[in-house]
Coordinates of N, CA and C and ligand atoms in Angstrom, one line a residue:
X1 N -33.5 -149.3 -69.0 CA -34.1 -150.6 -68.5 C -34.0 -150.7 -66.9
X2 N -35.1 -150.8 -66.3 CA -35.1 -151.3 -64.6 C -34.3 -152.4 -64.4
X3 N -33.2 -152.3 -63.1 CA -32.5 -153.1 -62.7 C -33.3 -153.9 -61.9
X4 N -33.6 -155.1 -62.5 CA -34.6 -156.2 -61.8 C -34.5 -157.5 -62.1
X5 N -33.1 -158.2 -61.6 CA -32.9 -159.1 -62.5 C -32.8 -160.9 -61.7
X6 N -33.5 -160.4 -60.4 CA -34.1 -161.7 -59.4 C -35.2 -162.7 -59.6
X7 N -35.3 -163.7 -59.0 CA -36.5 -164.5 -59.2 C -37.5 -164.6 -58.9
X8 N -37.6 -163.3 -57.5 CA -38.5 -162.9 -56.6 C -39.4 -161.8 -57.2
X9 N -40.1 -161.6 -56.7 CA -41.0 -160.5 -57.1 C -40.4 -159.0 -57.2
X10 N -40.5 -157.8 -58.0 CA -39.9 -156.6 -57.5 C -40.4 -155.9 -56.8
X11 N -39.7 -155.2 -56.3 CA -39.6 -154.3 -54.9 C -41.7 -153.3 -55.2
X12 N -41.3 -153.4 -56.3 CA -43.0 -152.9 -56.7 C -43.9 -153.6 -56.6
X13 N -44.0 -154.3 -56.5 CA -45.5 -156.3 -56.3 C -44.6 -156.1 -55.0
X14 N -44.1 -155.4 -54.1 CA -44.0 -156.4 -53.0 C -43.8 -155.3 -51.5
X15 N -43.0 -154.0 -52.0 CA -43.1 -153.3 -50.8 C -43.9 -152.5 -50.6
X16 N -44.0 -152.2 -48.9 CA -45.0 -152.2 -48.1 C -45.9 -151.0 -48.6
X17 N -45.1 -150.0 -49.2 CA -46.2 -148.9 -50.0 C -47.1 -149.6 -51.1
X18 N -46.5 -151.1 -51.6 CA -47.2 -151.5 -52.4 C -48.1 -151.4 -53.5
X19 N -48.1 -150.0 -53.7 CA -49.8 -150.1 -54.0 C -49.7 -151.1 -55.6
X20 N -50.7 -151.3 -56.5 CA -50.4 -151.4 -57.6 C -50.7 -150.6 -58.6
X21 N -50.2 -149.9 -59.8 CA -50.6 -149.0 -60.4 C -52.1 -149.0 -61.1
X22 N -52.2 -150.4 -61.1 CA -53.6 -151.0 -61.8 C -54.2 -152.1 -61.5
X23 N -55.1 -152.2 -59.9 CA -55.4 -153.2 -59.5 C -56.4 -154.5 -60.5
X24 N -55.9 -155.8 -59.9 CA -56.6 -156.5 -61.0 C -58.6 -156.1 -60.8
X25 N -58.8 -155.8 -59.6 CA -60.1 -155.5 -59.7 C -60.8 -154.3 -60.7
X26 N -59.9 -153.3 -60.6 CA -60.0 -152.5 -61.8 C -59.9 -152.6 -63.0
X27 N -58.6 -153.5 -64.0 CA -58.7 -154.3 -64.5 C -60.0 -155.0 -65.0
X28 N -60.5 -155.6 -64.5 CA -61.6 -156.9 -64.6 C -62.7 -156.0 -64.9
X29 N -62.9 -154.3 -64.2 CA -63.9 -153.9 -64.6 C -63.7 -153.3 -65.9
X30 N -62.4 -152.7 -66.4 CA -61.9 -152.5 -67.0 C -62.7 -153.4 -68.6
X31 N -62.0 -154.6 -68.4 CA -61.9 -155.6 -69.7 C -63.6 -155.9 -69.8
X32 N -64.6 -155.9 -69.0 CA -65.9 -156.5 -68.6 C -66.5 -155.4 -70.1
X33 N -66.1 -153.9 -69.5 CA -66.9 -153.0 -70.3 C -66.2 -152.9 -71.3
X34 N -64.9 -153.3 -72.1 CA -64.2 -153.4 -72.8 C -65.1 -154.3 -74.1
X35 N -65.5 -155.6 -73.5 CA -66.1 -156.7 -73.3 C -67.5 -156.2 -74.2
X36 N -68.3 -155.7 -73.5 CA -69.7 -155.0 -73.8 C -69.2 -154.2 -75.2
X37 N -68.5 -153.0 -75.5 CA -68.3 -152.5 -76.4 C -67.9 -153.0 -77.3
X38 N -66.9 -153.8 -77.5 CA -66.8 -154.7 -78.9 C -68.0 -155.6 -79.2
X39 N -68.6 -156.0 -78.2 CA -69.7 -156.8 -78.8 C -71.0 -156.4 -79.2
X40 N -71.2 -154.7 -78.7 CA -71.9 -153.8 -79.5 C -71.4 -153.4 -80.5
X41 N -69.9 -153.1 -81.3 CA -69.6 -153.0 -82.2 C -69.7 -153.6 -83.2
X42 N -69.3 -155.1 -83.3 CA -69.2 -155.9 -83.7 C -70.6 -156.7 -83.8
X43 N -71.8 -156.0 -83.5 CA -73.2 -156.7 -83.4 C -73.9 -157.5 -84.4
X44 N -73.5 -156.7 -85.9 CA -74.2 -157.2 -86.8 C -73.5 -158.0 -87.5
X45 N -72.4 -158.4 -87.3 CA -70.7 -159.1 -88.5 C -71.9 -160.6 -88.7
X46 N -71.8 -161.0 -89.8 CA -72.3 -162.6 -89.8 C -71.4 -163.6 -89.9
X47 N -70.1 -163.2 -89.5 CA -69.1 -164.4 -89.6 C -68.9 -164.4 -88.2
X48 N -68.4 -165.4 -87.1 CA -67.8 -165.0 -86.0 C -66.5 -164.2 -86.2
X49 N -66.1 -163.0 -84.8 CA -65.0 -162.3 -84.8 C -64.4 -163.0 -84.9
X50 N -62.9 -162.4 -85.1 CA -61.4 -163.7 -85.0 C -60.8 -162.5 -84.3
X51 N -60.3 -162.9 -83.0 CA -59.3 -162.2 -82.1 C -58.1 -163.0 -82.7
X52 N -57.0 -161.7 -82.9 CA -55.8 -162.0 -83.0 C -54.8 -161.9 -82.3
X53 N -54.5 -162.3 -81.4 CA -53.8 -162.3 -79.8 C -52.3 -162.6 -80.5
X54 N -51.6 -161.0 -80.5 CA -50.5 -160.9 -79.9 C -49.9 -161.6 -78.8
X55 N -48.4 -162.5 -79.4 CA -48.3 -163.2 -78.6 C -46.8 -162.1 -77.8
X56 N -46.1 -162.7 -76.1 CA -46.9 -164.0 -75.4 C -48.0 -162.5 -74.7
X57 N -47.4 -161.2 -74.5 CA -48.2 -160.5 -73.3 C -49.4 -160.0 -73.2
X58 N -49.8 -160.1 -74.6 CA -51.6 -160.3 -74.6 C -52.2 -161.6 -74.4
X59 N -52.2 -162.4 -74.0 CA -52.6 -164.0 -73.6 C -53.2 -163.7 -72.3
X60 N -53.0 -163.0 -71.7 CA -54.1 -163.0 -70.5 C -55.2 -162.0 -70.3
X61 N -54.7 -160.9 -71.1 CA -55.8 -159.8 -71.4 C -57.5 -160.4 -72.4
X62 N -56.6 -161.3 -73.4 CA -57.4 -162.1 -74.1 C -58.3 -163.0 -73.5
X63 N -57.8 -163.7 -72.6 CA -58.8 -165.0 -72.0 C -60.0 -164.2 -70.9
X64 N -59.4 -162.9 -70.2 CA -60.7 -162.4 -70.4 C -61.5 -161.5 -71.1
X65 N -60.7 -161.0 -71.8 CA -62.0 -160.7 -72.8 C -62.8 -161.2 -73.7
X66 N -62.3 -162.1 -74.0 CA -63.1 -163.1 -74.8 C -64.2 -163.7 -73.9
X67 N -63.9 -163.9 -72.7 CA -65.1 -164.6 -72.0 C -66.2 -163.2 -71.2
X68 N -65.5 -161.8 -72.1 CA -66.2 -160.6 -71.6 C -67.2 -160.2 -72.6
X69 N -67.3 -161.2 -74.0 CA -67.7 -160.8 -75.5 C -69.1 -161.9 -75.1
X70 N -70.1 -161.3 -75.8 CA -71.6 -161.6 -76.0 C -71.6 -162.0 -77.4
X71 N -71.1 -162.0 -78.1 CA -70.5 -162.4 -79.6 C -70.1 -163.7 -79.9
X72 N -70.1 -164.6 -80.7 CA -68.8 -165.7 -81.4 C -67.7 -165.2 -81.8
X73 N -66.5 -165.7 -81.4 CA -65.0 -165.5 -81.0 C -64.7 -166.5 -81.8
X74 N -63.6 -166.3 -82.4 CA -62.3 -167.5 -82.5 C -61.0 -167.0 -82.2
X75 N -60.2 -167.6 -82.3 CA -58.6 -167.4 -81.2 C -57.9 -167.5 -82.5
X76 N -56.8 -166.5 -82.7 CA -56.0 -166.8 -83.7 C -54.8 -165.8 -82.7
X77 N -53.4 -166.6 -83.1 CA -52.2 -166.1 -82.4 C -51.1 -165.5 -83.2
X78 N -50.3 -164.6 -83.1 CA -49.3 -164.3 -83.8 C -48.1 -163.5 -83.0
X79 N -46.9 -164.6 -83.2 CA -45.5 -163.9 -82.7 C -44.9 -162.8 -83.3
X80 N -44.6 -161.8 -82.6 CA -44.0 -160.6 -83.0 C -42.9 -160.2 -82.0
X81 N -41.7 -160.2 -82.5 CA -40.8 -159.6 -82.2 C -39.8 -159.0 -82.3
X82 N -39.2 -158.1 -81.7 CA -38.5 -156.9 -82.4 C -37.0 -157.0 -82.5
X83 N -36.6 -156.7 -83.7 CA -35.1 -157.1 -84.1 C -34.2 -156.7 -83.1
X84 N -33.4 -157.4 -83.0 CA -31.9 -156.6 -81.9 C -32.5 -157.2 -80.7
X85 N -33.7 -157.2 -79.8 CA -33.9 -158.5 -78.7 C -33.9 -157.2 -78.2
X86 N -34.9 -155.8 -77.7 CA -35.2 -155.7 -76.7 C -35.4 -154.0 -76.6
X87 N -35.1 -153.3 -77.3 CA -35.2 -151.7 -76.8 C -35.9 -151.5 -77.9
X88 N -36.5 -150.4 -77.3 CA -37.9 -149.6 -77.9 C -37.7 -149.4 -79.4
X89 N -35.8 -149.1 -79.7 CA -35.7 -148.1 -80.7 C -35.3 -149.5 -81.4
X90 N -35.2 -150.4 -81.9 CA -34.9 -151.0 -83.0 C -35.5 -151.2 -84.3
X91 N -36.9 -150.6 -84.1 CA -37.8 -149.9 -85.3 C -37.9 -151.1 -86.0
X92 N -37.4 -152.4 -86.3 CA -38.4 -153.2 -87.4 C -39.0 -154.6 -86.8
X93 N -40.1 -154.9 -87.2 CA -40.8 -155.8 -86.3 C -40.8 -157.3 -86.9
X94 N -40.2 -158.5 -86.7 CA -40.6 -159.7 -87.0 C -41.5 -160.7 -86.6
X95 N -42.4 -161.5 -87.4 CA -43.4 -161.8 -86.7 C -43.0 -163.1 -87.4
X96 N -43.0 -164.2 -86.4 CA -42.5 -165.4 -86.3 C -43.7 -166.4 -86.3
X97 N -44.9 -166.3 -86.0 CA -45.6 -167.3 -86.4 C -47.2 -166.5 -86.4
X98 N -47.7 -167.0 -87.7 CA -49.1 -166.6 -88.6 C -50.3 -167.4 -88.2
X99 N -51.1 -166.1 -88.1 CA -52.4 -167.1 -88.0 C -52.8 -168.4 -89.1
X100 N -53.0 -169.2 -88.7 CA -53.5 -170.5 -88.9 C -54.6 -170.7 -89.5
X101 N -55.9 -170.3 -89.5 CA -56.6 -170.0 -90.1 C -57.2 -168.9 -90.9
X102 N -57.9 -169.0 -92.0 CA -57.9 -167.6 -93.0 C -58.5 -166.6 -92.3
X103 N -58.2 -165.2 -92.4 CA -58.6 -164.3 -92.3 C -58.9 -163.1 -93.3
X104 N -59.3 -164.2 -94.1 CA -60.0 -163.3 -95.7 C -61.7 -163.3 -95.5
X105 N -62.2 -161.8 -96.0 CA -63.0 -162.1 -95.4 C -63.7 -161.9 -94.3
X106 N -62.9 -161.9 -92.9 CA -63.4 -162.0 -92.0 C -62.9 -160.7 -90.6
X107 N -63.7 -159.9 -89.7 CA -63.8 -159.3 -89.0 C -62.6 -159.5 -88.3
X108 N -61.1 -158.8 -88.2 CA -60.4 -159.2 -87.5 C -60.1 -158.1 -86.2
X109 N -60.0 -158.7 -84.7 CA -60.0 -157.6 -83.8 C -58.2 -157.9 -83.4
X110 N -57.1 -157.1 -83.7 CA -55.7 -157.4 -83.0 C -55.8 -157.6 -81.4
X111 N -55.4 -157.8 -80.6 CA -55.2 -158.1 -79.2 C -54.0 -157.9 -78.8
X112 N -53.6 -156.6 -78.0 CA -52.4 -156.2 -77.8 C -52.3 -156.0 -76.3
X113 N -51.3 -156.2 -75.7 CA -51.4 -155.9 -73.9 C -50.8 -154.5 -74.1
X114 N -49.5 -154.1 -74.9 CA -49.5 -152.5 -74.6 C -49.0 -152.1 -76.0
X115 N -49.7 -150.2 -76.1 CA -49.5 -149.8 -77.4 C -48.0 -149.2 -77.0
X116 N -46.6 -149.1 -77.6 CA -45.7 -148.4 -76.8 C -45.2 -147.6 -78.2
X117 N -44.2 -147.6 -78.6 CA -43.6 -147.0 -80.1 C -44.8 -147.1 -80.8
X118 N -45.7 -148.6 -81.0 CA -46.7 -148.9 -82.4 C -46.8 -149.5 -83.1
X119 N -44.8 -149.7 -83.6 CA -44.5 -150.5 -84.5 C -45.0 -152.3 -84.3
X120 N -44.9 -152.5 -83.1 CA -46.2 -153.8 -83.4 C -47.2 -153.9 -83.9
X121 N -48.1 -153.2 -83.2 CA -49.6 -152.9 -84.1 C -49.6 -152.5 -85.3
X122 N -48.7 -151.5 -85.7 CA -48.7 -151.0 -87.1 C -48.2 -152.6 -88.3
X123 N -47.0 -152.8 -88.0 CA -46.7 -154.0 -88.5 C -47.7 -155.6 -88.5
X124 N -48.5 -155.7 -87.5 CA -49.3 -156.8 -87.5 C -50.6 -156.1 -88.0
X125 N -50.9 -155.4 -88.1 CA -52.2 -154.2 -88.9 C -51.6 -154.4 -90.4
X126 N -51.0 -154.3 -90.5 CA -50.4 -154.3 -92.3 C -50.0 -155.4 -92.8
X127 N -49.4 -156.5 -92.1 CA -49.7 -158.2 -92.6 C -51.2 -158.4 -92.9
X128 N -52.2 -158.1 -92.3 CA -52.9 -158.8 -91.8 C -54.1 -158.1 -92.9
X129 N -53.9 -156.6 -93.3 CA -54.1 -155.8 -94.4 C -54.2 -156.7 -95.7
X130 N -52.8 -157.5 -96.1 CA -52.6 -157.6 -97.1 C -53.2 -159.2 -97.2
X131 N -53.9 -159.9 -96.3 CA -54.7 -161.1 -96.1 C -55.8 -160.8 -96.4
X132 N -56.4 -159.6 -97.2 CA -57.8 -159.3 -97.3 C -59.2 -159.5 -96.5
X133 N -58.9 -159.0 -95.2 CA -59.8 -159.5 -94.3 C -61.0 -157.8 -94.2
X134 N -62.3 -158.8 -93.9 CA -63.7 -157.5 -94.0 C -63.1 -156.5 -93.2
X135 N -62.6 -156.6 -91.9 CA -61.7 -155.3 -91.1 C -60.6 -155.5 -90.7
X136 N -60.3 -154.7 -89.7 CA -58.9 -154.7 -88.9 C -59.6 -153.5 -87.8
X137 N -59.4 -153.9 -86.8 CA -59.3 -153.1 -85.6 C -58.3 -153.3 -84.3
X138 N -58.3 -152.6 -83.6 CA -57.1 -153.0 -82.5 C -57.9 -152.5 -81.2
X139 N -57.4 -153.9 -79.7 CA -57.6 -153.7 -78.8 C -56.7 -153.6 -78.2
X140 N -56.3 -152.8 -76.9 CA -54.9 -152.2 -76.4 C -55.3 -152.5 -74.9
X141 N -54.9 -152.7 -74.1 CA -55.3 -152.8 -72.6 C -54.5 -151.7 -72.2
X142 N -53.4 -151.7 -72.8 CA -52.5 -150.5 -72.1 C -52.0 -149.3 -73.3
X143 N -52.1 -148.3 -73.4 CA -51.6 -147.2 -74.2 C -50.7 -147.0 -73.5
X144 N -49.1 -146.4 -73.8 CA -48.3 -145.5 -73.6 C -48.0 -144.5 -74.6
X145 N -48.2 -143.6 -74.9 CA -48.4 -142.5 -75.9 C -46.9 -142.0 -75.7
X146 N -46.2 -141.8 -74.6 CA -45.1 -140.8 -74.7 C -43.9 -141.8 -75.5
X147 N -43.9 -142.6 -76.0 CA -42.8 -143.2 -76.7 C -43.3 -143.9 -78.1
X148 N -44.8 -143.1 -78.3 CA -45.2 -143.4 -79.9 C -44.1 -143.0 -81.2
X149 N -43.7 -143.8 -81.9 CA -43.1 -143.8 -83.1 C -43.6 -143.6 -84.1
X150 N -44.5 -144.6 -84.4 CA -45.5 -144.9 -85.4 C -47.1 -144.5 -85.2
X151 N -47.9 -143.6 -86.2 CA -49.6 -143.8 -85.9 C -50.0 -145.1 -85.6
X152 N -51.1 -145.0 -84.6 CA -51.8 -146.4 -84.6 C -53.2 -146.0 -84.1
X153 N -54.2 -146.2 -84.6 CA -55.4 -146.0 -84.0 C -55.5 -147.2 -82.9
X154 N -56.1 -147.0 -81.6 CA -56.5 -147.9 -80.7 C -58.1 -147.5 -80.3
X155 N -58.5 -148.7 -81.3 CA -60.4 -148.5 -81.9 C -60.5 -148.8 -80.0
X156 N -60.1 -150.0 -79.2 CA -61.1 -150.1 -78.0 C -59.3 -150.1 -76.8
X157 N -59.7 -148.9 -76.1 CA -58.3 -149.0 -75.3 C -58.7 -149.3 -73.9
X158 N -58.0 -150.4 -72.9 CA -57.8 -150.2 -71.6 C -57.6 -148.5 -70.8
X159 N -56.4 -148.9 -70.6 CA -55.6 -147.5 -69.8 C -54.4 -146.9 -70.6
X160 N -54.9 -145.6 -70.7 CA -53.2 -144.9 -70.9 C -52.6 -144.7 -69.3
X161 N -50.8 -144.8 -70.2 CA -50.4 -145.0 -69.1 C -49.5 -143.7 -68.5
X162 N -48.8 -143.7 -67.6 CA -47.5 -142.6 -67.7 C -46.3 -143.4 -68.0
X163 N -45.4 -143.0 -68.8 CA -43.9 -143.1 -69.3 C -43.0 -144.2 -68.1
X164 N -43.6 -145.1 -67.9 CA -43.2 -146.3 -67.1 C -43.1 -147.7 -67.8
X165 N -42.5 -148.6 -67.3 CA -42.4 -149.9 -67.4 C -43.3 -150.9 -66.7
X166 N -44.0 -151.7 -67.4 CA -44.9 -152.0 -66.3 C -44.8 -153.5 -66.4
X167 N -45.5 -153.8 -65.6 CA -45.7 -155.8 -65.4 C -46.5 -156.4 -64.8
X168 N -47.3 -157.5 -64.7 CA -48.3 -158.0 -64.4 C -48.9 -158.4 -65.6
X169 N -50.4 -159.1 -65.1 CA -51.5 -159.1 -65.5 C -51.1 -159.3 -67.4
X170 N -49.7 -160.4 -67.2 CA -49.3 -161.1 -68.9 C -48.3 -160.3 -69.7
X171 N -48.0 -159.1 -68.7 CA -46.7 -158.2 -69.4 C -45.5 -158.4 -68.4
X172 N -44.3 -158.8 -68.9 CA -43.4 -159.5 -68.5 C -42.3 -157.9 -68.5
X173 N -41.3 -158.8 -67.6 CA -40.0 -158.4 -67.5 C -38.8 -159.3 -67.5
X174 N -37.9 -159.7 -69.0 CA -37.2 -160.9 -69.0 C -38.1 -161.9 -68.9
X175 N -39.5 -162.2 -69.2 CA -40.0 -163.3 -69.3 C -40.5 -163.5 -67.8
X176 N -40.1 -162.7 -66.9 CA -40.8 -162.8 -65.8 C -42.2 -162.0 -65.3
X177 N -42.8 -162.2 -64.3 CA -43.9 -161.6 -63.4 C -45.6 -161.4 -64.1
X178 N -45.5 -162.0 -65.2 CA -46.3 -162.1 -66.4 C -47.8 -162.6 -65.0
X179 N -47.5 -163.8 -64.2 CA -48.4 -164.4 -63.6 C -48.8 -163.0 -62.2
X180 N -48.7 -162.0 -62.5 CA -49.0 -161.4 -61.7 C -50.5 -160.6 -61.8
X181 N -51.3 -160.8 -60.8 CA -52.7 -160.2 -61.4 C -53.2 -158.8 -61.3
X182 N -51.9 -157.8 -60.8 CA -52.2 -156.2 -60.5 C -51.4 -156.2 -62.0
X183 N -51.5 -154.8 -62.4 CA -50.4 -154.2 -63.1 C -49.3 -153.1 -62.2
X184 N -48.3 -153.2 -62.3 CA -47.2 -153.0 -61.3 C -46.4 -151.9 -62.1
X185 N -45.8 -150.9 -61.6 CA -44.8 -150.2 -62.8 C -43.2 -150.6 -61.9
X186 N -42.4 -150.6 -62.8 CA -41.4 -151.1 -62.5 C -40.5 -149.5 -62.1
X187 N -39.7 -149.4 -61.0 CA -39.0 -147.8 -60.9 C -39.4 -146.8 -61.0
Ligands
IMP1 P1 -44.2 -151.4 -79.5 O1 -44.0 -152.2 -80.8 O2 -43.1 -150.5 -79.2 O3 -45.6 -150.7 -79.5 O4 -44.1 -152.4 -78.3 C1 -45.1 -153.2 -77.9 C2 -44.6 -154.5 -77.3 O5 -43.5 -154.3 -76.5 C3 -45.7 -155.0 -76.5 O6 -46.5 -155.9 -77.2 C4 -45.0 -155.6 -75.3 O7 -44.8 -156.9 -75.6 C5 -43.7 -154.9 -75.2 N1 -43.7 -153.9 -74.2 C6 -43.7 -152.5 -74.4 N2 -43.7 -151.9 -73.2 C7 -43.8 -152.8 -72.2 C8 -43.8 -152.8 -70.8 O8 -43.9 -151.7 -70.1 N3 -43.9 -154.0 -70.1 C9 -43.9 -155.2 -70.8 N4 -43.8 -155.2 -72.1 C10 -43.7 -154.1 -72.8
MG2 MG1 -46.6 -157.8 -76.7

């Protein structure tokens, strides 16, 4: 874990080499054409999609992609979090609050900010399995492959990343820097 445990920004959002690993302008083109492809995918479904926004670090990847889809959308949220409060390796996933409306039936896209072990995706892919819904697919803004655990297909992906810690753009550290609009790697 990066030692970054201030209220200030880290030394990565802030010093003068600055750069960001993933500016939000890239980003934005990023999610736009992200945007375009699920809504060609998803062209002929006669129900509207239901995005299922992993909660909290997919919440911003979400609001724009949703407003990046040519399609009917509905918003559905789900808590997932991982036993023991915090390292990669705790291997079993709890998910603390279920979508709200049915998902039988109906075209479901997951909404993830990053793929990392899997066991999220995998675990919210297999609840959501056993709700008898017409599909299941997954959007990823961010892949990290080198600490996969678990298979996971990522049907529409952002960026793979390199073996870093990152933040911004609704991915937190301690619940912080989430409001940041680059993606940043931390160390
Ligand atoms: P997985 O279950 O190991 O794939 O972990 C995925 C979840 O861990 C993501 O939904 C994130 O909430 C969190 N996570 C993993 N890596 C990072 C990171 O680099 N920055 C912020 N959150 C992360
Ligand atoms: Mg998450």
């Amino acid at each position: 874990m990066p030692e970054v445990l201030t209220q200030t920004k880290p030394a990565a959002a802030t010093s003068s080499s600055g750069k960001a690993m993933i500016s939000s302008a890239r980003i934005a083109r990023r999610v736009r054409r992200l945007g375009r492809q699920i809504s060609d995918a998803y062209a002929d479904i006669e129900t509207p999609l239901v995005l299922l926004v992993i909660l909290k670090g997919a919440t911003v990847f979400a609001a724009d992609l949703l407003r990046s889809l040519s399609i009917p959308a509905e918003l559905e949220f789900v808590r997932a979090a991982s036993y023991g409060g915090g390292t990669a390796s705790s291997g079993r996933v709890r998910l603390a609050h279920m979508v709200e409306g049915t998902v039988a039936e109906r075209h479901v896209l997951l909404v993830e900010d990053i793929v990392d072990s899997g066991r999220t995706a995998a675990a919210v892919t297999k609840r959501v399995k056993d709700m008898n819904p017409a599909s299941v697919r997954l959007a990823a803004l961010l892949d990290r492959p080198a600490r996969r655990a678990v298979n996971v297909t990522i049907d529409f992906r952002g960026f793979t990343i390199p073996d870093r810690f990152v933040i911004g753009y609704g991915l937190d550290y301690a619940g912080l820097y989430r409001e940041l609009p680059d993606i940043h790697s931390l160390g």
